[in-house]
Amino acid sequence: MSPNTASTPIISSNTTPTTSTKPTRKIHDVVIRLAGNSQDGIQAVGGFLARLAGRSEQEVMTYMTIPSTISGGPSIFQVRIGSGEVFSAGDQVDFLVAFYQHSYENHIHSLKPGGILLYDSDHVTPNLNDKTYHYVGVPITSLTVEAIGGTARDKGKNIFTLGLLAKVFDLDTAKLEKLILDRFKSKDESIARNALNAFNAGYAYPIANYLDQLYTFEKYEKAALRPQVTMDGNQAIAYGLITGGVRFGAGYPITPWSSIMEILRAELPKYGGIFVQAEDELGAVSMALGFSFAGYLAVTGSSGPGISLKMEALGWGCMAEMPLVVINVQRGGPSTGLPTNVEQSDLMQAIYGSHGDAPRVVLAPQTVEDCFYTAIEACRIAREYSVPVIVLSDTALATRIEAFEEPHLEELYVPVQLDLSPHEGNYKPYALDRITRHLTPGRYTADGKYPVVSGLEHDEYGHPTASPKLHSAMTAKRRDKLRQLAATLPTPAIYGDETAEILLVGWGSTYGPIREAVDTLRRQGHPVAAIHLRHLHPLPPRLAEIFTRFKQVLVIEMNDYGLYGYGQLATLLRATTVCPHIKSHCKTDGQSFRVSEIIQAVQALAK
């Protein structure tokens, strides 16, 4: 916790409570990690804390790990709440909640020296001789059973713990109770009642007697006039797609894409649309292409191996120049790899996957808020350039909860109406002298001809051809429209010291850790700057000009160095800008970048 954390233990687990009156320390931000098993509901508690922060005009960022097994297994949920800008979920933890012995043993070293370990004394026996931390033992399991009845066993201990945290950090209990009721309103009344009983029992527990002080957040006056919304990256993408004009889609379940599919399945019918769960990935992308062919912008999506299965049909979309949005929520490794861990190793697949020269657009959101706006931009580009657009999100963004200013939906919302108006003149669907615009089948054209769409190489009317001259011309046409798009893209802004010698380059979910690393390094007197790329294919203009202004360019990304020593984006940037001083800092441990890892990489480069 900043700015102050006690340096001596508050109290050991066997200390007798003495008083409930404690001083309160104001804090700027706190990192809380809940460690337990996946069925304990720790994600729900973390979600409550994050949503409370969002409704209290505070910044929040979360991080979670879940096992890839169907049920059970160790899991954590980490939430960082701050009265100011929060760019990462935090490298080290101020307050660790351990439900089991393995939770304590696996995560105690993530706790800052002087940090607080709150443990379930029914299951955890810590080493109290280690004076590095403060220990607060509470029989969470047995007190939960006592609060809500013996038949409930330890179900509800997550909510009991939420009550404890509400007391320690002086949280708004009225808002938390409403969040709890909203969460269980669709279930039996007894479930909500038990949850409130558990919460109130936790809040009433005299935990203050085991701490030398309680905490409250500094007041933070945000400049924004609009209320905040709180959601994860997958939710932001789904609602961005609907706002951007998507009404149809098809997909097949796979972690971590599935929740986007579930949201679209539930929400699209409210807007006159439909989402179909297909029999497999190839069926899903083909159905989506069919929806787009019919005149409605459609979406499909998947993760890792599911995207690979879509590549053949995606090639058809590139050749037929069909508007389509494809969401790839990246996960770790090839094949089924690390299904619940993060990685950024699908970049080359997104750009060059499929067969032949099949140009498509690739975008990468950098925050949860940006997931919403990137989805809208993907819809616009797909329509304007009649091209498949891939949105490269990742597991970290998909599961992370952030609060951001409510979007101006009345300005962003794209109404959907099937265009069947007559088309004037001699219409060529694939005219060589302009960007293709897909026409709805059945639209009347003045020359009496109907547009033809084909995955075969074709002439300007869409008729199949094997003409070498036409194939070269059409290949160039499909490539050049991406060049025209590139000319409209903004050059990335430089963050930090523009006169520095070192420039960091990132993409996707590394945005927050890179930005926090730049801030930290600059406070320490190390000049450094950063840019973050949102448009990955085509790349934005003037990158080479930016790179030549710095002596060192270090690309931060979560994929392998590869045979030639460079990550996927670094390889692309070296090829396109011919800048020899571009270097890579990569990782493939399935975890998001820590701020300290980036700082160490920069310090090593500066030596």
Coordinates of C-alpha atoms in Angstrom, one line a residue:
M1 CA 0.0 0.0 0.0
S2 CA 1.3 3.4 -0.7
P3 CA 2.4 5.8 0.6
N4 CA 2.9 4.1 3.9
T5 CA 3.1 0.5 5.1
A6 CA 4.0 -0.5 8.6
S7 CA 7.4 -2.0 8.9
T8 CA 6.7 -4.2 12.0
P9 CA 4.2 -6.9 12.4
I10 CA 0.8 -5.8 13.4
I11 CA -0.1 -8.8 15.5
S12 CA 0.2 -12.5 15.4
S13 CA -2.7 -14.9 14.8
N14 CA -3.0 -15.8 18.5
T15 CA -3.2 -12.3 19.8
T16 CA -6.3 -11.5 21.8
P17 CA -8.5 -8.8 20.6
T18 CA -8.4 -5.8 22.8
T19 CA -10.2 -2.9 21.2
S20 CA -12.2 -2.0 18.0
T21 CA -11.2 1.6 17.9
K22 CA -8.3 2.0 15.5
P23 CA -6.6 4.9 13.7
T24 CA -7.2 5.1 10.0
R25 CA -4.5 5.5 7.5
K26 CA -5.2 7.1 4.1
I27 CA -3.8 5.2 1.2
H28 CA -3.3 6.0 -2.5
D29 CA -3.7 2.5 -3.8
V30 CA -3.6 -1.1 -2.7
V31 CA -3.0 -4.5 -4.3
I32 CA -5.1 -7.3 -2.9
R33 CA -4.6 -10.9 -4.0
L34 CA -7.1 -13.7 -3.1
A35 CA -5.6 -17.1 -3.4
G36 CA -7.7 -20.3 -3.2
N37 CA -9.2 -22.8 -5.6
S38 CA -11.3 -22.1 -8.7
Q39 CA -14.5 -23.2 -7.1
D40 CA -14.2 -20.9 -4.1
G41 CA -15.7 -17.9 -5.8
I42 CA -12.6 -15.7 -5.4
Q43 CA -13.2 -14.3 -8.9
A44 CA -16.6 -13.2 -7.7
V45 CA -15.1 -11.3 -4.7
G46 CA -12.5 -9.7 -7.0
G47 CA -15.3 -8.7 -9.3
F48 CA -17.3 -7.1 -6.5
L49 CA -14.2 -5.1 -5.4
A50 CA -13.5 -4.0 -9.0
R51 CA -17.1 -3.0 -9.7
L52 CA -17.3 -1.2 -6.4
A53 CA -14.2 0.8 -7.3
G54 CA -15.7 1.6 -10.7
R55 CA -18.9 2.9 -9.0
S56 CA -16.8 4.9 -6.5
E57 CA -14.9 6.9 -9.2
Q58 CA -11.7 5.0 -8.5
E59 CA -9.3 3.4 -10.9
V60 CA -9.1 -0.3 -10.9
M61 CA -7.3 -3.1 -12.7
T62 CA -7.5 -6.8 -12.0
Y63 CA -5.5 -9.9 -12.9
M64 CA -6.5 -13.5 -12.5
T65 CA -5.3 -17.0 -13.1
I66 CA -7.5 -20.1 -13.5
P67 CA -6.6 -23.7 -14.0
S68 CA -7.2 -25.3 -17.4
T69 CA -8.8 -28.3 -15.7
I70 CA -12.6 -28.6 -16.0
S71 CA -13.1 -28.1 -12.2
G72 CA -10.9 -27.3 -9.2
G73 CA -7.3 -26.4 -9.0
P74 CA -5.4 -23.4 -7.5
S75 CA -6.6 -20.0 -8.7
I76 CA -5.9 -16.3 -7.8
F77 CA -7.7 -13.1 -8.3
Q78 CA -5.7 -9.9 -7.9
V79 CA -7.2 -6.4 -7.8
R80 CA -5.5 -3.1 -7.6
I81 CA -7.6 -0.2 -6.5
G82 CA -6.3 3.4 -6.7
S83 CA -7.3 6.9 -6.1
G84 CA -5.6 7.9 -9.4
E85 CA -4.4 6.4 -12.6
V86 CA -3.8 2.6 -12.4
F87 CA -1.8 1.1 -15.4
S88 CA -1.0 -2.4 -14.1
A89 CA -2.4 -4.9 -11.6
G90 CA 0.8 -4.5 -9.5
D91 CA 4.0 -6.5 -9.3
Q92 CA 3.8 -7.2 -5.5
V93 CA 0.9 -7.6 -3.2
D94 CA 0.0 -5.4 -0.2
F95 CA -2.7 -7.7 1.2
L96 CA -2.8 -11.5 0.6
V97 CA -5.8 -13.6 1.4
A98 CA -4.9 -17.3 1.6
F99 CA -7.7 -19.9 1.9
Y100 CA -5.4 -23.0 1.9
Q101 CA -2.0 -24.1 2.8
H102 CA -0.9 -24.2 -0.9
S103 CA -2.3 -20.7 -1.3
Y104 CA 0.0 -19.5 1.5
E105 CA 3.0 -21.4 0.3
N106 CA 2.7 -20.5 -3.4
H107 CA 2.0 -16.8 -2.9
I108 CA 3.6 -15.6 0.3
H109 CA 6.6 -14.5 -1.6
S110 CA 4.5 -12.2 -3.7
L111 CA 3.6 -10.2 -0.5
K112 CA 5.6 -7.1 0.1
P113 CA 7.8 -7.0 3.2
G114 CA 5.5 -5.5 5.9
G115 CA 2.4 -6.6 4.0
I116 CA -0.5 -8.3 5.6
L117 CA -1.4 -12.0 5.3
L118 CA -5.0 -12.7 6.1
Y119 CA -5.4 -16.5 6.3
D120 CA -8.1 -19.0 7.0
S121 CA -6.9 -20.5 10.2
D122 CA -9.1 -23.5 9.7
H123 CA -6.8 -24.6 6.8
V124 CA -3.6 -22.6 6.9
T125 CA -0.7 -22.8 9.3
P126 CA 1.8 -20.0 8.5
N127 CA 5.4 -19.7 9.7
L128 CA 4.9 -17.1 12.4
N129 CA 8.6 -17.0 13.1
D130 CA 9.1 -15.3 9.8
K131 CA 8.8 -11.6 10.8
T132 CA 8.8 -10.3 7.2
Y133 CA 5.0 -10.1 7.2
H134 CA 2.0 -9.3 9.4
Y135 CA -0.2 -12.3 10.1
V136 CA -3.9 -12.2 10.7
G137 CA -5.6 -15.5 11.2
V138 CA -9.3 -15.8 11.0
P139 CA -11.3 -19.1 11.1
I140 CA -13.1 -18.1 7.9
T141 CA -14.5 -21.5 7.1
S142 CA -16.1 -22.2 10.5
L143 CA -17.4 -18.7 10.9
T144 CA -19.0 -18.8 7.5
V145 CA -20.7 -22.1 8.5
E146 CA -21.8 -20.5 11.7
A147 CA -23.2 -17.5 9.9
I148 CA -25.3 -19.2 7.2
G149 CA -25.9 -22.7 8.6
G150 CA -24.2 -26.0 8.8
T151 CA -25.7 -27.4 5.6
A152 CA -23.9 -24.7 3.5
R153 CA -20.5 -26.0 4.6
D154 CA -17.9 -23.5 3.6
K155 CA -19.9 -22.1 0.6
G156 CA -20.0 -18.3 1.2
K157 CA -16.6 -17.9 2.7
N158 CA -15.7 -15.7 -0.2
I159 CA -18.5 -13.3 0.7
F160 CA -17.5 -13.5 4.4
T161 CA -14.0 -12.5 3.3
L162 CA -15.5 -9.6 1.3
G163 CA -17.0 -8.4 4.6
L164 CA -13.6 -8.6 6.3
L165 CA -12.1 -6.5 3.5
A166 CA -14.9 -4.0 3.6
K167 CA -14.1 -3.4 7.2
V168 CA -10.3 -3.2 6.7
F169 CA -10.5 -0.7 3.8
D170 CA -13.6 1.2 4.9
L171 CA -15.5 0.2 1.7
D172 CA -19.0 1.3 0.9
T173 CA -21.1 -1.5 2.4
A174 CA -24.4 -0.2 0.9
K175 CA -23.0 -0.4 -2.6
L176 CA -21.4 -3.8 -1.9
E177 CA -24.8 -5.2 -0.6
K178 CA -26.5 -4.0 -3.8
L179 CA -23.8 -5.6 -5.9
I180 CA -24.3 -8.9 -4.0
L181 CA -28.1 -8.7 -4.5
D182 CA -27.7 -7.9 -8.2
R183 CA -25.4 -10.9 -8.6
F184 CA -27.9 -13.4 -7.1
K185 CA -31.2 -11.8 -8.1
S186 CA -31.9 -14.5 -10.7
K187 CA -31.4 -17.3 -8.2
D188 CA -33.4 -18.5 -5.3
E189 CA -34.1 -15.9 -2.6
S190 CA -32.3 -18.0 0.0
I191 CA -29.0 -17.7 -1.9
A192 CA -29.0 -13.9 -1.7
R193 CA -30.1 -14.0 1.9
N194 CA -27.2 -16.4 2.8
A195 CA -24.8 -14.2 0.9
L196 CA -25.8 -11.1 2.8
N197 CA -25.6 -13.0 6.1
A198 CA -22.1 -14.1 5.2
F199 CA -21.1 -10.6 4.2
N200 CA -22.5 -9.0 7.4
A201 CA -20.8 -11.6 9.6
G202 CA -17.5 -10.9 8.0
Y203 CA -18.0 -7.2 8.4
A204 CA -19.0 -7.6 12.0
Y205 CA -15.9 -9.7 12.9
P206 CA -13.6 -7.7 15.1
I207 CA -10.7 -7.8 12.7
A208 CA -9.7 -4.3 13.7
N209 CA -8.5 -5.8 16.9
Y210 CA -5.8 -7.7 15.0
L211 CA -4.5 -4.7 13.1
D212 CA -2.8 -1.6 14.4
Q213 CA -4.8 0.5 12.0
L214 CA -7.5 0.4 9.3
Y215 CA -7.3 2.0 5.9
T216 CA -9.3 4.4 3.7
F217 CA -8.7 5.6 0.2
E218 CA -7.6 9.2 -0.5
K219 CA -10.3 11.3 -2.2
Y220 CA -9.7 11.5 -5.9
E221 CA -11.5 14.2 -8.0
K222 CA -11.7 12.9 -11.5
A223 CA -11.9 15.4 -14.4
A224 CA -14.4 13.2 -16.2
L225 CA -18.0 14.3 -16.0
R226 CA -19.6 11.1 -17.1
P227 CA -20.1 8.1 -14.9
Q228 CA -17.8 5.0 -15.1
V229 CA -18.6 1.6 -16.4
T230 CA -16.8 -1.5 -15.2
M231 CA -16.3 -4.5 -17.4
D232 CA -13.7 -7.0 -18.7
G233 CA -12.2 -7.0 -22.1
N234 CA -14.4 -9.6 -23.6
Q235 CA -17.5 -7.7 -22.5
A236 CA -16.0 -4.5 -24.0
I237 CA -15.4 -6.2 -27.4
A238 CA -18.9 -7.7 -27.5
Y239 CA -20.6 -4.4 -26.8
G240 CA -18.2 -2.6 -29.1
L241 CA -19.3 -5.0 -31.9
I242 CA -23.0 -4.3 -31.3
T243 CA -22.4 -0.5 -31.2
G244 CA -20.3 -0.7 -34.4
G245 CA -23.1 -2.4 -36.4
V246 CA -22.6 -6.1 -36.1
R247 CA -25.9 -8.0 -36.0
F248 CA -25.0 -11.5 -37.0
G249 CA -22.3 -13.9 -36.0
A250 CA -21.3 -17.5 -35.6
G251 CA -18.7 -19.2 -33.4
Y252 CA -17.7 -22.3 -31.6
P253 CA -16.7 -22.4 -27.8
I254 CA -13.1 -22.2 -26.8
T255 CA -11.3 -20.5 -23.9
P256 CA -11.0 -17.5 -23.6
W257 CA -13.2 -16.4 -26.6
S258 CA -16.3 -18.1 -25.3
S259 CA -17.7 -15.3 -23.1
I260 CA -17.9 -13.0 -26.2
M261 CA -19.9 -15.6 -27.9
E262 CA -22.2 -15.9 -24.9
I263 CA -22.8 -12.2 -24.7
L264 CA -23.5 -11.9 -28.4
R265 CA -25.9 -14.8 -28.2
A266 CA -27.9 -13.1 -25.5
E267 CA -27.7 -9.5 -26.7
L268 CA -27.9 -9.6 -30.5
P269 CA -31.6 -10.7 -30.6
K270 CA -32.4 -7.5 -28.7
Y271 CA -31.1 -5.6 -31.7
G272 CA -32.7 -7.7 -34.3
G273 CA -29.7 -9.9 -34.8
I274 CA -28.7 -13.5 -34.2
F275 CA -25.7 -15.5 -33.1
V276 CA -25.3 -19.1 -34.1
Q277 CA -23.2 -21.7 -32.3
A278 CA -21.8 -23.7 -35.3
E279 CA -20.8 -27.3 -35.4
D280 CA -17.1 -26.4 -35.7
E281 CA -14.8 -23.5 -36.5
L282 CA -14.9 -23.8 -40.3
G283 CA -18.7 -23.9 -40.2
A284 CA -18.7 -20.8 -37.9
V285 CA -16.5 -18.6 -40.2
S286 CA -18.4 -19.8 -43.3
M287 CA -21.8 -18.9 -41.7
A288 CA -20.4 -15.5 -40.7
L289 CA -19.2 -14.9 -44.3
G290 CA -22.6 -15.8 -45.5
F291 CA -24.2 -13.2 -43.2
S292 CA -21.8 -10.6 -44.6
F293 CA -22.5 -11.7 -48.1
A294 CA -26.2 -11.1 -47.4
G295 CA -25.5 -7.5 -46.6
Y296 CA -25.0 -7.5 -42.8
L297 CA -21.6 -7.1 -41.2
A298 CA -20.9 -10.3 -39.3
V299 CA -18.4 -11.5 -36.7
T300 CA -16.8 -14.8 -35.9
G301 CA -14.1 -15.4 -33.4
S302 CA -12.0 -18.0 -31.5
S303 CA -8.7 -18.4 -29.8
G304 CA -5.4 -20.0 -30.9
P305 CA -6.2 -23.3 -32.6
G306 CA -9.7 -22.3 -33.5
I307 CA -8.4 -19.4 -35.5
S308 CA -6.1 -21.8 -37.4
L309 CA -9.1 -23.8 -38.4
K310 CA -10.8 -20.7 -39.9
M311 CA -7.9 -19.8 -42.1
E312 CA -9.1 -21.5 -45.3
A313 CA -12.4 -19.7 -45.3
L314 CA -10.6 -16.5 -44.3
G315 CA -8.7 -16.8 -47.5
W316 CA -12.0 -16.8 -49.4
G317 CA -13.0 -13.7 -47.5
C318 CA -9.8 -12.0 -48.7
M319 CA -10.2 -13.1 -52.3
A320 CA -14.0 -12.3 -52.4
E321 CA -13.3 -9.0 -50.6
M322 CA -15.9 -9.6 -48.0
P323 CA -16.4 -7.4 -44.9
L324 CA -15.9 -9.5 -41.8
V325 CA -14.7 -9.0 -38.3
V326 CA -12.7 -11.8 -36.7
I327 CA -11.9 -11.8 -33.0
N328 CA -8.8 -13.7 -31.8
V329 CA -8.5 -13.8 -28.0
Q330 CA -4.9 -15.1 -27.9
R331 CA -3.8 -17.7 -25.4
G332 CA -0.5 -19.5 -24.8
G333 CA 1.4 -21.8 -27.1
P334 CA 0.6 -23.8 -30.3
S335 CA -2.0 -26.5 -30.4
T336 CA -4.1 -26.6 -27.2
G337 CA -1.0 -25.1 -25.4
L338 CA -1.8 -23.1 -22.3
P339 CA -5.5 -22.4 -22.7
T340 CA -5.9 -20.2 -19.7
N341 CA -2.6 -18.3 -19.9
V342 CA -1.7 -15.2 -21.9
E343 CA 0.6 -14.9 -24.9
Q344 CA 1.0 -12.7 -28.0
S345 CA 2.1 -15.3 -30.4
D346 CA -0.6 -15.2 -33.1
L347 CA 0.6 -12.0 -34.7
M348 CA 2.2 -13.6 -37.7
Q349 CA -0.7 -16.0 -38.1
A350 CA -3.1 -13.0 -38.1
I351 CA -1.2 -11.2 -40.8
Y352 CA 0.1 -14.0 -43.0
G353 CA -2.1 -17.0 -42.1
S354 CA -4.1 -18.7 -44.8
H355 CA -2.8 -19.5 -48.3
G356 CA -1.7 -17.3 -51.1
D357 CA -1.4 -13.5 -50.8
A358 CA -4.4 -12.8 -48.6
P359 CA -4.1 -9.3 -47.2
R360 CA -6.3 -8.4 -44.2
V361 CA -6.3 -5.8 -41.5
V362 CA -5.1 -6.6 -38.0
L363 CA -5.8 -4.4 -34.9
A364 CA -4.8 -4.9 -31.3
P365 CA -6.6 -3.2 -28.4
Q366 CA -4.4 -2.0 -25.5
T367 CA -6.8 -1.7 -22.6
V368 CA -10.2 -2.9 -21.7
E369 CA -11.7 0.5 -22.7
D370 CA -9.8 0.3 -26.0
C371 CA -11.3 -3.2 -26.6
F372 CA -14.7 -1.4 -27.0
Y373 CA -13.4 1.3 -29.4
T374 CA -11.2 -1.1 -31.4
A375 CA -14.2 -3.3 -32.0
I376 CA -16.0 -0.3 -33.4
E377 CA -13.1 0.7 -35.6
A378 CA -12.8 -2.9 -36.9
C379 CA -16.5 -2.7 -38.0
R380 CA -15.9 0.6 -39.8
I381 CA -12.8 -0.6 -41.6
A382 CA -14.4 -3.9 -42.6
R383 CA -17.3 -2.0 -44.2
E384 CA -15.3 0.8 -45.9
Y385 CA -12.6 -1.5 -47.3
S386 CA -14.6 -4.7 -47.8
V387 CA -11.9 -6.8 -46.0
P388 CA -11.7 -9.2 -43.1
V389 CA -10.4 -7.4 -40.0
I390 CA -8.8 -9.4 -37.2
V391 CA -8.9 -8.0 -33.7
L392 CA -6.0 -9.5 -31.7
S393 CA -7.0 -9.4 -28.0
D394 CA -5.5 -11.7 -25.4
T395 CA -6.3 -13.6 -22.2
A396 CA -5.0 -10.8 -20.0
L397 CA -7.4 -8.3 -21.6
A398 CA -10.2 -10.8 -21.8
T399 CA -10.3 -11.5 -18.0
R400 CA -9.1 -8.1 -16.7
I401 CA -11.7 -5.8 -15.2
E402 CA -11.2 -2.1 -15.6
A403 CA -13.4 1.0 -15.0
F404 CA -13.6 3.7 -17.7
E405 CA -15.7 6.6 -18.6
E406 CA -19.1 5.7 -20.1
P407 CA -18.9 5.9 -23.9
H408 CA -21.1 8.4 -25.8
L409 CA -23.3 5.6 -27.3
E410 CA -25.7 8.1 -28.9
E411 CA -22.8 9.3 -31.1
L412 CA -21.1 5.9 -31.6
Y413 CA -24.0 3.7 -32.3
V414 CA -24.2 2.5 -36.0
P415 CA -27.8 1.8 -37.0
V416 CA -28.1 -1.2 -39.3
Q417 CA -30.3 -1.2 -42.4
L418 CA -30.1 -3.5 -45.4
D419 CA -29.2 -1.5 -48.5
L420 CA -31.3 -2.6 -51.4
S421 CA -31.3 0.8 -53.3
P422 CA -30.7 0.7 -57.1
H423 CA -27.1 1.3 -58.1
E424 CA -26.5 3.7 -61.0
G425 CA -24.3 3.1 -64.0
N426 CA -22.1 0.3 -65.2
Y427 CA -21.2 -1.3 -61.8
K428 CA -18.1 -3.5 -61.6
P429 CA -17.9 -5.2 -58.2
Y430 CA -14.1 -5.5 -58.5
A431 CA -13.2 -2.4 -60.4
L432 CA -9.5 -1.9 -60.6
D433 CA -9.6 1.8 -60.2
R434 CA -11.3 2.0 -56.8
I435 CA -11.8 0.2 -53.5
T436 CA -14.2 -2.7 -53.6
R437 CA -17.6 -2.1 -51.9
H438 CA -19.6 -5.2 -51.4
L439 CA -23.1 -4.9 -52.8
T440 CA -26.1 -6.6 -51.2
P441 CA -27.3 -9.5 -53.5
G442 CA -30.4 -8.4 -55.3
R443 CA -29.6 -4.8 -55.7
Y444 CA -30.6 -3.5 -59.1
T445 CA -28.0 -1.9 -61.3
A446 CA -28.7 0.3 -64.2
D447 CA -26.9 -1.9 -66.7
G448 CA -29.2 -4.8 -65.7
K449 CA -26.3 -7.0 -64.5
Y450 CA -26.0 -8.5 -61.1
P451 CA -22.7 -8.4 -59.1
V452 CA -20.9 -11.7 -58.9
V453 CA -18.8 -12.6 -55.9
S454 CA -16.1 -15.3 -56.3
G455 CA -13.3 -16.9 -54.4
L456 CA -11.7 -17.8 -57.7
E457 CA -9.5 -15.2 -59.3
H458 CA -11.9 -12.9 -61.2
D459 CA -12.2 -10.0 -63.6
E460 CA -13.7 -6.7 -62.7
Y461 CA -17.2 -8.2 -62.9
G462 CA -16.4 -11.1 -60.7
H463 CA -16.2 -13.7 -63.5
P464 CA -13.5 -16.4 -63.0
T465 CA -10.3 -15.9 -64.9
A466 CA -6.9 -17.4 -65.1
S467 CA -5.4 -14.4 -66.9
P468 CA -1.8 -13.8 -65.6
K469 CA -2.3 -10.1 -66.2
L470 CA -5.6 -9.9 -64.3
H471 CA -4.3 -12.1 -61.4
S472 CA -1.3 -9.7 -61.0
A473 CA -3.6 -6.7 -61.2
M474 CA -6.2 -8.1 -58.7
T475 CA -3.4 -9.1 -56.3
A476 CA -2.1 -5.6 -56.4
K477 CA -5.6 -4.2 -56.0
R478 CA -6.2 -6.2 -52.8
R479 CA -2.9 -5.2 -51.4
D480 CA -3.1 -1.5 -52.3
K481 CA -6.4 -0.9 -50.5
L482 CA -4.5 -1.6 -47.3
R483 CA -1.9 0.9 -48.3
Q484 CA -4.7 3.5 -48.8
L485 CA -5.9 2.6 -45.3
A486 CA -2.4 3.0 -43.9
A487 CA -2.2 6.5 -45.2
T488 CA -5.2 7.4 -43.1
L489 CA -3.9 6.0 -39.8
P490 CA -2.4 8.3 -37.1
T491 CA 1.2 8.1 -36.3
P492 CA 1.6 6.8 -32.7
A493 CA 2.2 9.4 -30.1
I494 CA 5.5 9.2 -28.1
Y495 CA 5.0 8.9 -24.4
G496 CA 7.8 10.1 -22.1
D497 CA 11.1 11.8 -22.9
E498 CA 11.3 12.4 -26.7
T499 CA 15.0 13.2 -26.4
A500 CA 15.8 9.9 -24.7
E501 CA 18.1 7.3 -26.1
I502 CA 15.8 4.3 -25.5
L503 CA 12.4 3.8 -27.0
L504 CA 10.1 1.0 -25.9
V505 CA 7.6 -0.4 -28.4
G506 CA 4.6 -2.5 -27.3
W507 CA 1.3 -3.8 -28.5
G508 CA -1.8 -5.2 -26.9
S509 CA -2.1 -5.7 -23.2
T510 CA 1.6 -4.7 -22.5
Y511 CA 0.4 -1.1 -22.6
G512 CA -0.1 -0.6 -18.9
P513 CA 3.1 -2.2 -17.6
I514 CA 5.2 -0.4 -20.3
R515 CA 3.6 2.9 -19.4
E516 CA 4.2 2.4 -15.6
A517 CA 7.8 1.3 -16.3
V518 CA 8.4 4.5 -18.3
D519 CA 7.0 6.6 -15.4
T520 CA 9.1 4.8 -12.8
L521 CA 12.3 5.0 -14.8
R522 CA 11.8 8.7 -15.4
R523 CA 11.2 9.3 -11.7
Q524 CA 14.5 7.5 -11.1
G525 CA 16.3 9.8 -13.6
H526 CA 16.5 7.5 -16.6
P527 CA 15.2 9.1 -19.7
V528 CA 13.1 6.7 -21.7
A529 CA 10.1 6.9 -24.0
A530 CA 7.5 4.5 -25.5
I531 CA 5.0 4.1 -28.3
H532 CA 2.2 1.6 -28.4
L533 CA 1.0 0.2 -31.7
R534 CA -2.7 -0.4 -32.2
H535 CA -2.7 -0.8 -35.9
L536 CA -0.4 -3.9 -36.7
H537 CA -1.4 -4.5 -40.3
P538 CA -1.1 -2.2 -42.1
L539 CA 1.4 -0.4 -39.8
P540 CA 0.9 3.3 -39.2
P541 CA 3.1 5.8 -41.1
R542 CA 6.4 7.4 -40.1
L543 CA 7.6 4.6 -37.8
A544 CA 11.0 4.5 -39.4
E545 CA 11.3 8.3 -38.8
I546 CA 10.5 7.8 -35.1
F547 CA 12.9 4.9 -34.7
T548 CA 15.8 6.8 -36.2
R549 CA 15.4 9.4 -33.4
F550 CA 16.4 6.9 -30.8
K551 CA 19.7 5.0 -30.3
Q552 CA 17.9 1.9 -28.9
V553 CA 14.5 0.6 -29.8
L554 CA 13.3 -2.3 -27.6
V555 CA 10.2 -4.2 -28.5
I556 CA 8.3 -5.7 -25.5
E557 CA 6.1 -8.6 -26.4
M558 CA 4.9 -12.0 -25.1
N559 CA 6.1 -14.4 -27.6
D560 CA 9.4 -16.3 -28.4
Y561 CA 12.6 -14.8 -29.7
G562 CA 12.5 -17.2 -32.6
L563 CA 15.3 -18.7 -34.6
Y564 CA 16.8 -15.3 -35.4
G565 CA 16.5 -13.6 -32.0
Y566 CA 13.5 -11.4 -32.5
G567 CA 9.9 -11.5 -31.4
Q568 CA 7.1 -11.4 -33.9
L569 CA 6.5 -7.6 -33.9
A570 CA 10.2 -6.9 -33.8
T571 CA 10.7 -9.1 -36.8
L572 CA 8.0 -7.2 -38.6
L573 CA 9.3 -3.8 -37.6
R574 CA 12.9 -4.7 -38.6
A575 CA 11.7 -5.8 -42.0
T576 CA 9.5 -2.8 -42.7
T577 CA 11.6 0.0 -41.3
V578 CA 15.1 -1.5 -41.9
C579 CA 16.2 -0.1 -38.6
P580 CA 19.1 -2.3 -37.3
H581 CA 18.9 -1.0 -33.7
I582 CA 15.5 -2.7 -33.1
K583 CA 15.9 -5.3 -30.4
S584 CA 13.5 -7.7 -28.6
H585 CA 12.6 -8.4 -25.0
C586 CA 10.3 -11.4 -25.1
K587 CA 8.7 -13.8 -22.5
T588 CA 6.7 -17.0 -22.8
D589 CA 5.9 -17.9 -19.2
G590 CA 2.1 -17.5 -19.7
Q591 CA 2.1 -14.5 -17.4
S592 CA 1.6 -10.8 -18.1
F593 CA 4.7 -8.6 -18.0
R594 CA 5.6 -7.2 -14.6
V595 CA 6.7 -3.6 -14.5
S596 CA 9.9 -4.6 -12.8
E597 CA 10.7 -7.0 -15.7
I598 CA 10.5 -4.2 -18.2
I599 CA 12.6 -1.9 -15.9
Q600 CA 15.3 -4.5 -15.6
A601 CA 15.3 -5.0 -19.4
V602 CA 15.8 -1.2 -20.0
Q603 CA 18.5 -1.0 -17.3
A604 CA 20.3 -3.9 -18.9
L605 CA 20.1 -2.2 -22.3
A606 CA 21.4 1.1 -20.9
K607 CA 24.6 -0.5 -19.5

